[in-house]
């Protein structure tokens, strides 16, 4: 097996082990929350009823329906069996709606918000950090303090500030939702314009914080590379500054790719909180609703989907990193 093949197999093993642990915790943690979800559902359904026997029968019916009457270990194996067939269960709070149906409607909104925001913030932040390190002067004096300030603001704090200023005070953007509620989703210009208006503030709140963090990291790595011996030697040889900058940027990018892989979970978590602030119809808003209702299947479905997305993103970045890492390339050539 080639060096790169061994690298992939090793990474796959550790990510698979992480997934097994995530699935186990995904089942156990929601059930550690204090409270009984069936009691909450029955109390809402039986408001005004005085017959205690009827209320008791309704309670027992829902216990059996949701499988909560069984021991925890048996519930776990039923959960794994259903998971293998793609069945995430039935939502407690939105009974009898399947969890897969709820998540299917939420995933496009979350992907449409988070994926572009994280990628745009990462790219712009790295470019600004490299420019600040290479050009110095006014670029460094302006970009670095601003990036440091923005990076120190949590996602949800910036989201609340932007919501108050641009939506509540200036009334430039809508306060909540993914589109105007009086509209029916269609392939029309009016609907897409409404989606874009609702998308702007959550998108900017994620992008700005991401830019700040990436700009600081890229600036530090670029300064380190600019002070390396190979840069000084290249200048003495008379190599063009543009070509030197290309190699500096490329070498400084490797730790940034690793940093993206390590911090993507934090960024996704912060982005989900932004969805809650803006009542955006994504996974974050549904997970918040599920926690309030003690909706075990929906909580497990949301957290499992988030864990899978983070692991897949990290695994993809590791594959890219292994492909461009000169150490693995060198080992590959020696192996050949």
C-alpha angles and dihedrals in degrees: 000000000000123000091251090049091053089048091054094047092049092049092046092053093053093045091049090051089049090051091053091052091045092052091050093049089042089063099040105042099061089051090055091066111108116250140052116264093199091056090054093050095045093047090056094045096046099046108144094017117124101180104104093194091056092048090049092051091050090050093050091046092056092045089058093040093055094037093236091130090071125085116272094248091053091048088053094055091046087051092052091047092051091044091056089058094045094255112139093178134245122304114250095207096043097035126203093019114110117239091230090060092051093048092045089061093045102044097070091054093049094045091046090053106036106035097055092039095052094043095045092046092048094049096044092043093053093047092049092046092051092047091049091052096043102040096034114175116081092353092061094040092054106031098047099051092043092048091047091051095047093045091056091060114090117234094247094047092055089044091054092047092050091045091052096044105037102027107029103029105028095026091216095133136027119269101230148350135055095267140351108300094222090062126088114222106256138149092262135124092239092056094047090048089053091048090050092051092051091043097053103075097043089046094051094045090057096040096051095052091044091051091052095053096043093046092055093049094046093047092054094047093046092051089051091051093045089057093050122115095243091060092052091046091049091052091050089053089055097245113165117265091232091059092046090050089053092058093042091053092047094050093045090051095066095071089042091057089050089047090052090053092049096045100039091092091055091046092050091048092050091047091053089055088052088057089055092050092052095035086236111178095243136111094281094060092046092048091052090051091048093051092052091050095041087237099172098185094048093045090050091046093051095045092044091052091048092048092049092048093049093046092047092048092049092047091050091049090049090053091051091045091051090050095053099033106111092210092061090043090052091049089048091054092048090050090054 
